[in-house]
Amino acid sequence: MALQPLTVDVLAKKILNNEEVFLLDIRKEEDYEGWAVEGRNVRSLNIPFKQLESDPGDVKEKLPNDQPVYVVCARGISSQKAVDILKEAGLEEVTYLEGGMTSWSEHLEPVKIGDLNGKGELYQFLRLGKGCLSYMIIANGEAAVVDANRMTGHYEEFAKKQNVTIKHVLDTHLHADHISGGKELADHNGATYWFPKQDDVGVEFSYSALEDGKEISVGDVTIAAFYSPGHTIGSTSFIVDQEYLLTGDILFVQSIGRPDLAGKAEDWVEDLRQTLYSRYKEVSQNLTVLPAHFGKMEEINEEGTVQAKLEDLYKKNDRLQVEDESEFRHLVTDNLPPQPNSHEEIRKTNMGKKQPDADERREMEVGPNRCAV
């Protein structure tokens, strides 16, 4: 019986369950090198479609014959042709990834983080193809979403399954690496949209201002805003029920946020240091850090989530162990990775100054996130 096409939902579960997966990526070498499907037990081979087309027999010899081969392309079109070619060459266990890398980039996988002192639940939405993390806090029939991606239907469908109403939508900062779905999600559900007022550099939409110490109730659960500048001047963390610290793009499990996506690295690097080396030390070190991104698949734990105790990060994250201020400044400003694709256009879109269509939005987000240093 022929293999059915592999959906991104099934692929995500295979990766999070640490199942062995073999992928044949037929995109151009430069596209593959810049961005590919990753996972602990994912093996992939890049052979561009034209090479496969010219000598399928040679390609077949490089592929495993003891497990399924999943062919990946940009949009799931060329991969179907590749499957036909490989079948004609005698490979039986082969199929393709539906929607290709485009669909992979847009998939969100919800995973439960834990219960909130018996009052509610907290879920992490992993965007495995982009490294983005967003959250839903649920309590007493209400929900709040933090750092929503533009694929807002995922959150609405999940809320419906949980029989809750989205009452609040919050963004930790003005994003520059992906298009926020926060304002759209809030408007569509009649929810309050919360945004850091210090990041209002001319946004063209209305919002409720996030200020340090502001408390937002979701049923019996409290979300407290904690001003934490550095990635942007308005970056705001959220302490959820005195148990979790949602750090946005300020602090990650293995790295820290970059301060330059608005072109102000020299201006904001000191804010970043103050947040990491002073302000975060004022809160309970037993808080569990939940960031807005991850950079490496190894940051995903055995339960399929990205999280760590704040006290552990101060022991293990080497970016939090640079005592000399000058050394820290150079560490951050001298080692900045390339800017995210279309970061300035994404920033303008998130300010409401640009209104790209759906295809343009997809194109703007192509590639990995680059929020860390």
Tab-separated table of N, CA, C and O in Angstrom, residues 48 98 155 256 331 333:
chain	number	residue	atom	x	y	z
A	48	PRO	N	19.264	18.708	-4.957
A	48	PRO	CA	18.356	19.561	-5.721
A	48	PRO	C	17.589	18.792	-6.791
A	48	PRO	O	18.081	17.785	-7.331
A	98	GLU	N	3.325	17.457	2.695
A	98	GLU	CA	2.280	18.334	2.172
A	98	GLU	C	2.581	19.800	2.485
A	98	GLU	O	2.841	20.160	3.622
A	155	TYR	N	-4.938	29.400	17.380
A	155	TYR	CA	-5.319	29.740	18.754
A	155	TYR	C	-6.843	29.671	18.927
A	155	TYR	O	-7.333	29.203	19.962
A	256	ILE	N	20.741	34.997	24.861
A	256	ILE	CA	20.011	36.188	25.286
A	256	ILE	C	19.536	36.939	24.043
A	256	ILE	O	19.980	36.670	22.929
A	331	LEU	N	30.702	41.535	23.831
A	331	LEU	CA	30.141	40.215	23.558
A	331	LEU	C	28.856	40.335	22.749
A	331	LEU	O	28.632	39.591	21.790
A	333	THR	N	27.568	43.313	21.086
A	333	THR	CA	27.596	44.124	19.859
A	333	THR	C	28.565	43.604	18.807
A	333	THR	O	28.391	43.888	17.614
